[in-house]
Amino acid sequence: MNPSRPVDPEPPATRRSPTHAIAGWSIRHPWTAVGLWIAFVAACLAIGSAVPARTATSVESTVGQAAQAERMLRAAGLADPASENILITARSGRLDVNAAQAAAAAVNSRLSNLPEVAQIGIPVTAEGKDAVLLPVVLRGDPDTAVDRIAAVHAATDTVAAQFPALRVAQTGNASLTEGLAEQSTKDLDAAGAVSLPLTLVILLVVFGALLAAGVPLLLGLSAVAAAFGLSSLMSHLLPSTGTTSAMILLMGMAVGVDYSLFYVKRYRDERARSHEHLDAVRIAVQTSGHSVLVSGIAVIVAMLGLFFVQDVTFSSLAASSVMVVTVAMLGSLTVLPALLAGLGRVLDRPRVPVLWRLATRTREPRLWPFLLRPSLRRPSWTLAAAVLGMLALTVPALSMTLSQPDIDALPRAVPEVATLRELTKAFPDEQARHKVVVTAPATQADQVEQRLRTLRGDVGGTSLRASSDRRVHELILDTDADAESAQAHDQVESLRERLPETLRGIDATWAVGGDTASSMDYTANLDRALPWVVGFVILATAMIIVVAFRSLVLALVTAVSNLLSVGAAFGVITLVFQHIGGGKIVSFVPLFAFAVLSGLSMDYHVFVLTRIRELVTEGLPTRQAVARGITESAGTVTSAAAVMVAVFSVFILGNGIEFQQLGVGLSSAVLIDALVIRALVLPAALTMLGPRTWWPSRPQPHSPAGTPAPQQLVEGESPTLIDATMMPTGSTLDGCPNGGVRHQN
């Protein structure tokens, strides 16, 4: 059959699902579908170039009462301006303080002529005489200070060149933001440079042909490119954060390549079973397309659970993940069937000699039957041992300590971070600063000031200021407590408890902010959202299994399996970064990793379950269907897991601690899920359950003549049913007329 030959249109009265209709159209018009996909990706990139992305402001990144305090200060014009610090140290040996003072004077001279600079402080020499600090205040909105920092950098660099014996460096919120953004771009480039060749090598081992390996890679890249473009537009609804781009790359490559791998692998398997080219494409759509649709929806639903956090970081991560998964799923249901239909046997060219022989060998597998033997022969003992082992791996997570990213979590490769570390060492100042902000009518300003002065006298406040209209007052309290200490937390709680009584009788709105309050509110918000996110994700993914397989038992098995693999991954993270590394776990990592893993684990979970159910509907008992289904899908599942690990592990090499933790957690969870869950837990559980696996539904075997039961024809549950709407007029399968069904033995 000529794959490029036009196919006759299907009968208009035939019932069909929208996804099959879309895939059927792509199969009949392959190169038109490819052209439309290229145009779609190009349009998305054009949108990204025309619409600059909007980054979340510091206020948008804060939650709770601390965010309210900052918003009140911003509205009143009392927000702290953007500031930079020029740190002068010796390149080697002891610091020449006179030379450092001269360098500070030179920096002062250059900066004083810049319109971007509002004020320059007095040079301060450290107690150890090893550093000189020059504080600088910038003009304008502090959230846009990064756009005006270039001139300050240029002045600092010029002075640094004049004093070769000194290190004249700059750090501050604006320069840190700029430096971290540049490092993030470098990390993404490095991730692409490593993950793309590595993924291609894995796909070459799987398929043995360059074009077959390149198709999944191209779909993943095109999905990422389209999502990058759309993310700029989306950022005006949900502002992006520093992690958005990395998450699009991570999720897009993982799911985009895996979805394509499922398709191409099933298509080639059907061709190896002597099916015609277009028939093999349609079977791939009917089976692997079903798995892609279900798993894609599962990932999307799991990521939607992150919106319960009501935090801009989680919302941005969720939205970008949903977007790139949607694009990858759309490509898998449109352009991928078109490519398979259009390329035909060309897909297996050019062949890599040794890898081609390995990929196409037909001998019976030996490894997976050996691995499955304990689960099939002694399922109860195997299940108990596997579950106990997973729980043991989870134990370290019980002592997990969460922390917001601090200076220790920042990538040390960024020069501004290195300067900040030197500054903190030379001028240690980790004292907590609390901000009490009160908004009240101007007519009550005197009463507000009197009450706040009383509070200042009681707790040792530093300064009190008011807005020009006297409607907003800010009391700043500097303390001797460490900003993250229990004492500082108690001070914030005490202030929040005292303020209602302090302001009794005044029509006032108040809030306590500052770094300590911000950290407390962030942690409290995560604690509040945790049960909602976990409950939603578990329930939603279970419902997807119920809808896809008509089985409450499978939904329960899926939920327990996901919790086991996630718990084990958390144990690995805690063991590596806390018990061995001596650090803390970045606070957003566990909750985000839970949602990601719950969604991504559905990839091969659905793929394996679909194949097992397919065999059950062909008449095999559940035990034999489990053995054969897992064995037959093992190569694809292992390859998909290898691709995910290859993508995720690249982030371990990055400089951001949060991405290193995500990389370790996601990689370990995928390996645990693909090997332990699929080889031990799932087969043991399904073997024990037997026919009860599918309760309350009862998959009916095909009749001896090979015709599905009427219910299967109506509901389309059996993945072996060939959709008549996608068959060319007059074509046959195994001698059956249009719409016939064959057994996939």
XYZ file of C-alpha atoms in Angstrom:
745
model
C 0.000 0.000 0.000
C 1.328 3.398 -0.939
C 1.293 5.577 2.216
C 1.011 8.785 0.207
C -2.032 7.558 -1.748
C -5.173 9.599 -0.947
C -7.642 7.617 1.139
C -11.336 7.616 0.377
C -13.490 9.455 2.879
C -15.249 7.377 5.501
C -19.031 6.974 5.589
C -20.539 10.088 7.182
C -23.000 8.178 9.325
C -20.360 6.197 11.215
C -19.999 7.085 14.880
C -16.531 8.107 15.946
C -14.756 9.854 18.806
C -13.320 13.344 18.210
C -9.755 12.134 18.804
C -10.121 9.357 16.244
C -11.682 11.783 13.814
C -8.732 14.166 14.179
C -6.196 11.355 13.862
C -8.126 9.919 10.912
C -8.027 13.257 9.108
C -4.271 13.512 9.750
C -3.736 10.018 8.365
C -5.682 10.853 5.202
C -3.901 14.225 4.746
C -0.452 13.556 6.257
C 1.599 16.344 4.729
C -1.149 18.939 5.211
C -1.242 17.989 8.901
C 2.549 18.274 9.152
C 2.439 21.687 7.479
C -0.269 22.890 9.873
C 1.781 21.707 12.848
C 4.869 23.562 11.619
C 2.746 26.681 11.110
C 1.329 26.322 14.638
C 4.790 26.066 16.222
C 6.057 29.010 14.150
C 3.049 31.106 15.187
C 3.671 30.322 18.859
C 7.320 31.345 18.544
C 6.266 34.556 16.784
C 3.888 35.343 19.636
C 6.688 34.758 22.129
C 8.959 37.155 20.238
C 6.284 39.853 19.913
C 4.928 39.676 23.468
C 7.578 40.052 26.190
C 7.037 37.844 29.206
C 5.922 39.378 32.494
C 7.839 38.249 35.549
C 6.241 38.021 38.977
C 7.004 40.959 41.260
C 8.261 40.564 44.808
C 4.767 41.351 46.106
C 3.168 38.729 43.860
C 5.691 36.184 45.089
C 4.703 36.773 48.726
C 1.627 35.340 50.410
C -0.453 35.951 53.488
C -0.211 38.871 55.851
C 3.346 39.685 54.782
C 2.098 40.227 51.216
C -0.700 42.438 52.518
C 1.812 44.561 54.425
C 3.964 45.005 51.313
C 0.957 45.945 49.174
C -0.069 48.595 51.705
C 3.440 50.069 51.678
C 3.587 50.063 47.867
C 0.232 51.808 47.563
C 1.361 54.485 50.029
C 4.747 55.047 48.362
C 6.614 53.708 51.392
C 8.136 50.626 49.764
C 11.870 50.179 50.239
C 13.735 51.332 47.127
C 15.993 49.021 45.187
C 19.504 49.036 46.578
C 22.865 47.698 45.483
C 26.058 47.067 47.400
C 29.555 47.631 46.053
C 31.954 45.342 47.919
C 35.690 45.992 47.748
C 38.096 43.276 48.871
C 41.681 42.218 48.176
C 42.357 39.754 45.384
C 45.069 38.197 47.539
C 46.645 38.832 50.913
C 45.526 41.601 53.266
C 43.330 44.434 52.100
C 44.923 47.855 51.618
C 42.167 49.890 53.281
C 43.424 53.202 51.820
C 43.354 51.749 48.310
C 39.874 50.341 48.973
C 38.665 53.768 50.149
C 40.103 55.309 46.997
C 38.279 52.730 44.889
C 35.058 53.497 46.754
C 35.545 57.211 46.052
C 36.067 56.431 42.358
C 32.863 54.383 42.261
C 31.034 57.201 44.048
C 32.286 59.709 41.486
C 31.060 57.643 38.547
C 27.725 56.650 40.050
C 26.834 60.185 41.137
C 26.498 61.188 37.475
C 24.044 58.403 36.622
C 20.303 59.204 36.466
C 19.578 55.632 37.628
C 21.168 56.339 41.033
C 19.186 58.174 43.716
C 21.601 58.104 46.643
C 25.095 56.881 47.516
C 25.950 55.999 51.084
C 29.151 56.411 53.082
C 31.816 53.708 52.648
C 31.887 51.335 55.629
C 34.968 49.322 56.601
C 34.429 45.863 58.090
C 35.589 45.179 61.634
C 38.163 42.737 60.354
C 39.571 45.371 57.959
C 39.125 42.892 55.124
C 36.355 44.635 53.155
C 34.867 48.030 52.355
C 31.160 48.377 51.558
C 29.538 51.181 49.542
C 25.695 51.145 49.625
C 23.822 52.545 46.611
C 20.097 53.371 46.299
C 18.478 53.236 42.853
C 15.644 55.360 41.478
C 12.277 54.104 40.278
C 10.153 51.044 40.840
C 12.201 48.386 42.665
C 10.476 45.638 40.647
C 11.874 47.047 37.401
C 15.301 47.980 38.752
C 16.858 45.105 36.809
C 16.120 47.061 33.630
C 18.267 49.951 34.889
C 21.173 48.077 36.415
C 23.416 47.933 33.334
C 24.817 51.433 33.770
C 25.695 50.763 37.413
C 27.447 47.534 36.409
C 29.421 49.389 33.750
C 30.620 51.985 36.253
C 31.650 49.305 38.739
C 33.530 47.348 36.077
C 35.381 50.487 34.948
C 36.622 51.181 38.465
C 37.556 47.530 38.936
C 39.832 47.768 35.902
C 41.558 50.800 37.458
C 42.412 48.892 40.668
C 43.777 45.488 39.556
C 44.910 44.571 43.072
C 41.342 44.885 44.370
C 38.139 42.977 43.692
C 35.386 45.542 43.106
C 32.138 43.595 42.873
C 28.441 44.381 43.012
C 25.419 42.605 44.469
C 21.833 43.439 45.326
C 18.309 42.407 44.427
C 18.478 43.774 40.875
C 21.943 42.459 40.048
C 21.132 39.112 41.671
C 17.986 38.828 39.556
C 19.985 39.583 36.430
C 22.784 37.165 37.360
C 20.390 34.347 38.233
C 18.506 34.845 34.957
C 21.758 34.602 32.990
C 22.751 31.471 34.906
C 19.319 29.946 34.286
C 19.783 30.512 30.554
C 23.215 28.858 30.708
C 21.774 25.911 32.646
C 18.991 25.476 30.092
C 21.504 25.558 27.249
C 23.667 23.017 29.051
C 20.634 20.842 29.780
C 19.694 20.871 26.113
C 23.255 20.168 25.016
C 23.416 17.086 27.249
C 19.839 15.774 27.280
C 19.192 15.947 23.528
C 22.147 13.753 22.451
C 21.523 11.433 25.394
C 17.846 11.068 24.497
C 18.742 10.477 20.856
C 21.160 7.712 21.846
C 18.442 6.013 23.925
C 15.974 6.228 21.042
C 18.565 4.874 18.613
C 19.055 1.864 20.875
C 15.264 1.375 20.981
C 14.586 1.744 17.247
C 17.915 1.152 15.517
C 17.107 3.738 12.832
C 17.868 7.443 12.785
C 14.532 8.678 11.452
C 12.486 6.524 13.823
C 14.555 7.890 16.719
C 14.348 11.442 15.423
C 10.545 11.611 15.180
C 9.935 11.440 18.990
C 12.770 13.880 19.606
C 11.397 16.354 17.065
C 7.925 16.190 18.547
C 9.288 16.830 22.029
C 11.349 19.783 20.808
C 8.462 21.259 18.833
C 6.169 20.967 21.863
C 8.747 22.752 24.014
C 9.254 25.467 21.379
C 5.514 26.092 21.032
C 5.065 26.174 24.817
C 7.952 28.648 25.209
C 6.199 30.991 22.802
C 2.792 30.618 24.434
C 4.266 31.076 27.915
C 5.062 34.722 27.142
C 1.402 35.330 26.366
C 0.251 33.344 29.380
C 2.553 35.307 31.699
C 0.243 38.313 31.397
C -2.448 36.253 33.127
C -0.152 34.274 35.428
C 3.268 35.935 35.763
C 6.248 33.694 35.152
C 8.947 32.938 37.693
C 12.582 31.938 37.418
C 11.587 28.264 37.210
C 9.032 28.488 34.380
C 11.384 27.962 31.431
C 13.167 25.047 33.066
C 9.853 23.385 33.868
C 8.636 23.701 30.278
C 11.832 22.056 29.042
C 11.702 19.319 31.681
C 8.035 18.403 31.221
C 7.930 18.949 27.472
C 10.852 16.696 26.653
C 9.736 14.007 29.108
C 6.139 13.633 27.935
C 6.673 14.667 24.302
C 9.320 12.031 23.671
C 7.502 9.353 25.665
C 4.168 9.868 23.906
C 5.859 9.580 20.530
C 7.838 6.553 21.657
C 4.615 4.714 22.580
C 3.168 5.482 19.133
C 6.196 4.594 17.034
C 6.917 1.419 19.020
C 3.349 0.130 18.623
C 3.291 1.039 14.929
C 6.497 -0.888 14.285
C 5.248 -3.861 16.326
C 2.128 -4.032 14.172
C 4.182 -3.793 10.996
C 6.303 -6.675 12.288
C 3.063 -8.659 12.659
C 2.560 -8.325 8.888
C -0.105 -5.645 8.939
C -0.475 -3.123 6.187
C 1.082 0.288 6.695
C -2.082 2.343 7.302
C -3.672 -0.428 9.351
C -0.642 -0.367 11.656
C -0.963 3.410 12.041
C -4.641 3.063 12.965
C -3.933 0.337 15.506
C -1.277 2.574 17.059
C -3.808 5.417 17.287
C -6.444 3.112 18.786
C -4.093 1.649 21.423
C -1.152 3.954 22.133
C -3.286 6.979 21.258
C -5.704 5.893 23.967
C -2.838 5.607 26.469
C -1.478 9.037 25.501
C -4.890 10.652 25.885
C -5.532 9.123 29.313
C -2.031 9.752 30.679
C -1.966 13.296 29.260
C -5.247 14.129 30.956
C -3.887 12.602 34.167
C -0.792 14.839 34.084
C -2.917 17.915 33.368
C -5.368 17.150 36.160
C -2.546 16.444 38.624
C -0.874 19.754 37.814
C -4.183 21.618 38.178
C -4.133 20.561 41.822
C -1.244 22.985 42.405
C -3.636 25.909 41.972
C -4.974 25.057 45.446
C -1.746 26.508 46.839
C -2.756 29.993 45.638
C 0.855 30.995 45.181
C 2.332 32.570 42.055
C 5.248 30.120 41.890
C 3.020 27.052 42.010
C 0.454 28.606 39.671
C 3.155 29.446 37.132
C 4.651 25.957 37.342
C 1.229 24.350 37.019
C 0.150 26.523 34.091
C 3.391 26.025 32.154
C 3.280 22.255 32.732
C -0.366 22.028 31.657
C 0.410 24.052 28.563
C 3.392 22.009 27.366
C 1.662 18.674 28.104
C -1.410 19.832 26.194
C 0.726 20.814 23.209
C 2.610 17.475 23.325
C -0.661 15.552 23.567
C -2.122 17.542 20.661
C 0.945 16.777 18.555
C 0.702 13.072 19.422
C -2.902 12.954 18.214
C -2.349 14.976 15.021
C 1.090 15.370 13.496
C 2.493 12.078 14.809
C -0.078 9.836 13.035
C 0.438 12.029 9.973
C 4.198 11.452 10.059
C 3.753 7.713 10.471
C 1.276 7.630 7.590
C 3.403 9.825 5.347
C 6.800 8.267 5.996
C 5.857 4.602 5.846
C 8.872 2.306 5.513
C 11.122 5.356 5.214
C 10.752 5.582 9.005
C 13.255 2.713 9.293
C 15.992 4.590 7.427
C 18.873 5.104 7.775
C 19.585 2.041 9.857
C 22.385 1.855 12.408
C 23.829 -1.602 11.687
C 24.465 -3.053 15.156
C 21.606 -1.230 16.860
C 19.167 -2.208 14.105
C 19.852 -5.903 14.667
C 19.415 -5.493 18.419
C 16.190 -3.510 18.020
C 14.593 -5.956 15.576
C 15.631 -9.288 17.065
C 12.640 -11.541 17.634
C 13.831 -13.952 20.312
C 11.734 -14.324 23.431
C 12.755 -11.973 26.278
C 14.390 -13.609 29.283
C 14.969 -10.822 31.797
C 11.400 -9.737 32.457
C 9.931 -13.245 32.749
C 12.643 -13.874 35.327
C 11.831 -10.626 37.192
C 8.102 -11.366 37.124
C 8.442 -14.937 38.385
C 8.197 -14.067 42.131
C 5.144 -11.854 41.556
C 3.343 -14.546 39.572
C 4.265 -17.544 41.753
C 4.092 -15.985 45.230
C 2.205 -12.718 44.770
C 1.308 -12.142 48.439
C 4.896 -12.592 49.685
C 6.303 -10.533 46.836
C 3.798 -7.721 47.399
C 4.495 -7.639 51.132
C 8.277 -7.582 50.638
C 8.093 -4.863 47.965
C 5.790 -2.659 50.014
C 7.946 -3.038 53.134
C 11.033 -2.156 51.114
C 9.349 0.951 49.713
C 8.194 1.991 53.182
C 11.732 1.532 54.507
C 12.991 3.844 51.776
C 10.333 6.358 52.814
C 11.500 6.508 56.440
C 14.113 9.298 55.938
C 11.357 11.552 54.597
C 9.721 11.556 58.035
C 12.545 13.807 59.253
C 12.464 16.108 56.203
C 13.155 19.747 57.109
C 11.743 22.348 54.754
C 13.188 25.792 54.185
C 12.689 28.653 51.790
C 15.615 29.186 49.408
C 18.275 31.290 51.129
C 21.796 32.349 50.281
C 23.019 28.768 50.739
C 20.511 27.567 48.124
C 21.605 30.079 45.483
C 23.936 28.826 42.723
C 27.510 29.648 43.651
C 28.531 29.967 40.008
C 26.730 33.330 39.819
C 29.261 36.143 40.557
C 26.639 38.223 42.386
C 25.917 35.291 44.688
C 29.615 34.870 45.448
C 29.800 38.583 46.250
C 26.758 38.289 48.533
C 28.427 35.452 50.415
C 31.573 37.560 50.928
C 29.455 40.523 52.023
C 27.544 38.414 54.549
C 30.801 37.048 55.908
C 32.435 40.471 56.232
C 29.301 42.248 57.515
C 27.266 39.613 59.361
C 23.704 40.817 59.840
C 21.134 38.059 60.198
C 18.948 39.952 62.667
C 15.200 39.824 62.146
C 13.472 43.018 61.011
C 9.697 43.169 61.445
C 7.399 45.675 59.757
C 4.120 46.721 61.342
C 1.947 48.465 58.749
C -1.312 50.207 59.663
C -3.830 51.849 57.336
C -6.433 54.159 58.874
C -8.296 57.380 58.006
C -6.107 60.489 58.112
C -8.342 61.911 60.851
C -7.117 59.132 63.148
C -3.439 59.500 62.259
C -2.518 61.019 65.632
C -4.117 58.114 67.498
C -2.368 55.579 65.293
C 1.015 57.238 65.872
C 0.433 57.361 69.617
C -0.497 53.659 69.791
C 2.473 52.646 67.633
C 4.866 54.715 69.760
C 3.600 52.836 72.800
C 4.149 49.537 70.984
C 7.618 50.670 69.935
C 8.514 51.419 73.525
C 7.330 47.994 74.637
C 9.089 45.909 71.972
C 12.017 48.159 71.032
C 10.970 49.558 67.653
C 13.568 51.350 65.565
C 11.664 53.865 63.449
C 8.168 55.110 62.689
C 7.146 56.813 59.452
C 3.936 57.825 57.716
C 2.802 58.350 54.139
C 2.336 61.877 52.795
C -1.442 61.690 53.342
C -0.921 60.208 56.843
C -3.189 57.278 56.044
C -0.470 54.599 56.208
C 2.057 54.176 59.016
C 5.015 51.812 59.197
C 6.770 50.790 62.400
C 10.098 49.018 61.863
C 11.403 46.797 64.645
C 15.007 45.580 64.505
C 15.743 42.700 66.863
C 18.702 40.705 68.078
C 17.136 37.405 67.016
C 18.215 35.432 63.977
C 15.699 35.950 61.160
C 14.833 32.225 60.946
C 15.040 31.450 64.656
C 12.153 30.357 66.849
C 12.580 33.596 68.792
C 11.966 35.681 65.656
C 8.899 33.570 64.814
C 7.569 34.111 68.337
C 8.062 37.860 67.936
C 5.948 37.916 64.767
C 3.225 35.865 66.441
C 3.296 38.155 69.464
C 2.964 41.274 67.312
C 0.028 39.801 65.426
C -1.673 38.893 68.672
C -1.103 42.328 70.265
C -2.091 44.573 67.368
C -5.891 44.074 67.605
C -5.784 45.215 71.228
C -3.252 47.972 70.493
C -5.476 49.461 67.778
C -8.799 48.906 69.547
C -11.240 51.711 68.811
C -9.473 52.778 65.598
C -10.908 52.018 62.167
C -7.644 50.465 61.013
C -6.339 47.681 58.806
C -3.017 46.256 59.881
C -0.450 43.637 58.848
C 2.934 42.423 60.088
C 5.527 41.863 57.360
C 9.243 41.447 56.899
C 11.445 38.515 55.910
C 10.591 36.412 58.955
C 6.861 37.010 58.545
C 7.128 36.242 54.840
C 8.833 32.909 55.523
C 6.251 32.007 58.164
C 3.325 32.864 55.906
C 4.796 30.890 53.014
C 5.206 27.789 55.184
C 1.738 28.196 56.689
C 0.227 28.502 53.223
C 1.905 25.267 52.118
C 0.654 23.506 55.253
C -2.864 24.729 54.495
C -2.741 23.661 50.859
C -1.048 20.273 51.367
C -4.139 18.176 52.192
C -6.142 19.853 49.431
C -3.504 19.227 46.770
C -2.815 15.641 47.848
C -6.510 14.822 48.166
C -7.387 16.373 44.813
C -4.541 14.706 42.914
C -5.194 11.235 44.373
C -8.955 11.474 43.827
C -8.648 12.956 40.329
C -6.125 10.400 39.053
C -8.190 7.593 40.572
C -11.287 8.875 38.790
C -9.379 8.931 35.504
C -8.532 5.253 35.971
C -12.172 4.519 36.781
C -13.340 6.242 33.615
C -10.623 4.709 31.427
C -10.848 1.117 32.706
C -14.239 0.964 34.474
C -12.517 -0.406 37.587
C -12.611 0.878 41.155
C -10.065 -1.759 42.166
C -7.532 -0.528 39.616
C -8.104 3.028 40.817
C -7.230 1.960 44.377
C -4.147 0.046 43.216
C -3.040 3.099 41.216
C -3.442 5.465 44.180
C -1.488 3.212 46.557
C 1.264 2.605 43.978
C 1.676 6.339 43.375
C 1.913 7.060 47.093
C 4.536 4.340 47.534
C 6.759 5.618 44.704
C 6.403 9.259 45.770
C 7.175 8.417 49.393
C 10.282 6.500 48.360
C 11.409 9.412 46.175
C 10.991 11.808 49.101
C 13.100 9.474 51.201
C 15.868 9.579 48.592
C 15.752 13.392 48.446
C 15.966 13.674 52.225
C 18.750 11.114 52.449
C 20.884 12.773 49.763
C 20.417 16.460 50.501
C 19.660 16.518 54.232
C 21.197 13.498 55.955
C 24.245 13.274 53.688
C 24.459 16.806 52.291
C 23.644 18.509 55.588
C 21.217 20.982 54.025
C 17.468 21.462 53.932
C 14.809 20.674 51.369
C 13.493 23.674 49.444
C 9.937 24.142 50.659
C 8.135 23.991 47.319
C 9.955 20.858 46.061
C 7.953 18.086 47.831
C 4.501 19.398 46.951
C 5.432 20.156 43.358
C 7.247 16.833 42.940
C 4.196 15.006 44.281
C 1.935 16.518 41.619
C 4.468 15.929 38.823
C 5.148 12.326 39.802
C 1.476 11.496 40.262
C 0.852 12.668 36.722
C 3.951 11.333 34.969
C 3.729 7.893 36.554
C 0.438 7.489 34.684
C 2.401 7.478 31.409
C 3.551 3.882 31.475
C 0.995 2.834 34.104
C -1.827 3.442 31.631
C 0.254 1.963 28.810
C 0.822 -1.276 30.742
C -2.763 -1.543 32.004
C -4.108 -0.947 28.504
C -2.049 -3.823 27.149
C -3.093 -6.141 30.027
C -6.769 -5.345 29.537
C -6.341 -5.791 25.802
C -5.098 -9.337 26.403
C -7.900 -10.057 28.873
C -10.457 -9.065 26.247
C -8.721 -11.524 23.900
C -9.560 -14.329 26.307
C -6.446 -14.691 28.471
C -6.857 -15.162 32.242
C -5.712 -12.161 34.275
C -2.554 -13.917 35.522
C -1.389 -14.773 32.005
C -2.441 -11.353 30.727
C -0.343 -9.701 33.445
C 2.710 -11.803 32.603
C 2.422 -11.312 28.875
C 1.283 -7.686 29.008
C 4.140 -6.537 31.230
C 6.690 -8.598 29.310
C 5.552 -7.282 25.928
C 5.453 -3.674 27.121
C 8.629 -3.895 29.206
C 10.903 -2.670 26.434
C 8.743 0.363 25.742
C 8.258 1.169 29.430
C 11.969 0.804 30.176
C 12.828 3.020 27.220
C 10.276 5.646 28.303
C 11.663 5.585 31.836
C 15.212 5.924 30.501
C 14.185 8.985 28.501
C 12.591 10.599 31.558
C 15.617 9.853 33.718
C 17.890 11.256 31.020
C 15.881 14.500 30.982
C 15.465 14.830 34.754
C 19.004 13.854 35.711
C 20.439 16.708 33.640
C 19.001 19.117 36.198
C 21.125 17.485 38.862
C 24.105 19.033 37.088
C 22.550 22.518 37.303
C 23.499 25.183 39.818
C 20.122 25.769 41.510
C 19.614 23.581 44.587
C 15.867 23.361 43.958
C 16.457 21.889 40.497
C 19.066 19.507 41.845
C 16.556 18.251 44.384
C 13.840 17.976 41.745
C 16.222 16.143 39.437
C 17.158 13.594 42.108
C 13.564 13.168 43.258
C 12.006 12.816 39.824
C 14.758 10.540 38.472
C 14.655 8.217 41.469
C 10.841 8.117 41.433
C 10.741 7.207 37.738
C 13.268 4.406 38.264
C 11.391 3.111 41.301
C 8.079 3.330 39.487
C 9.280 1.685 36.278
C 11.247 -1.114 37.956
C 9.874 -1.834 41.428
C 6.225 -0.882 40.933
C 5.893 -2.414 37.440
C 8.037 -5.498 38.139
C 6.866 -6.345 41.664
C 4.001 -4.350 43.145
C 1.643 -4.101 40.169
C 1.954 -7.690 38.860
C 1.753 -9.127 42.368
C -1.349 -7.089 43.198
C -3.112 -7.913 39.925
C -2.218 -11.601 40.195
C -3.656 -11.743 43.715
C -6.816 -9.964 42.637
C -7.338 -12.001 39.487
C -10.697 -11.274 37.789
C -11.572 -8.920 40.676
C -9.010 -6.509 39.199
C -11.636 -5.203 36.813
C -14.501 -4.862 39.316
C -17.203 -3.692 38.842
C -16.743 -4.119 35.068
C -16.211 -7.487 33.386
C -14.064 -7.379 30.253
C -15.706 -9.824 27.859
C -13.428 -12.046 25.759
C -13.793 -11.975 22.000
C -15.993 -14.663 20.522
C -14.282 -17.569 18.745
C -15.020 -15.926 15.437
C -13.090 -12.902 16.550
C -16.041 -10.516 16.832
C -16.127 -8.339 19.939
C -19.090 -8.396 22.232
C -21.775 -5.830 21.367
C -20.977 -3.742 24.433
C -17.377 -3.375 23.258
C -18.537 -2.252 19.852
C -20.728 0.421 21.397
C -18.413 1.694 24.151
C -15.119 1.153 22.328
C -13.468 -0.256 25.425
C -11.374 -2.850 23.651
C -8.151 -1.356 22.347
C -8.090 -4.065 19.666
C -11.133 -2.660 17.899
C -10.142 -0.966 14.649
C -12.097 2.248 14.198
C -14.100 1.916 11.001
C -14.062 5.673 10.518
C -10.297 5.533 9.955
C -10.324 2.704 7.406
C -10.002 3.442 3.705
C -13.046 2.308 1.754
C -12.809 -1.326 0.691
C -9.760 -2.172 2.785
C -9.656 -5.365 4.832
C -7.877 -6.802 7.830
C -7.111 -10.519 7.851
C -9.836 -11.103 5.321
C -12.496 -9.200 7.273
C -14.394 -6.342 5.665
C -14.279 -2.722 6.794
C -14.539 -2.474 10.562
C -13.322 -6.029 11.120
C -11.379 -7.038 14.181
C -8.303 -9.176 14.455
C -6.609 -10.821 17.397
C -3.183 -9.412 18.335
C -1.347 -12.534 19.356
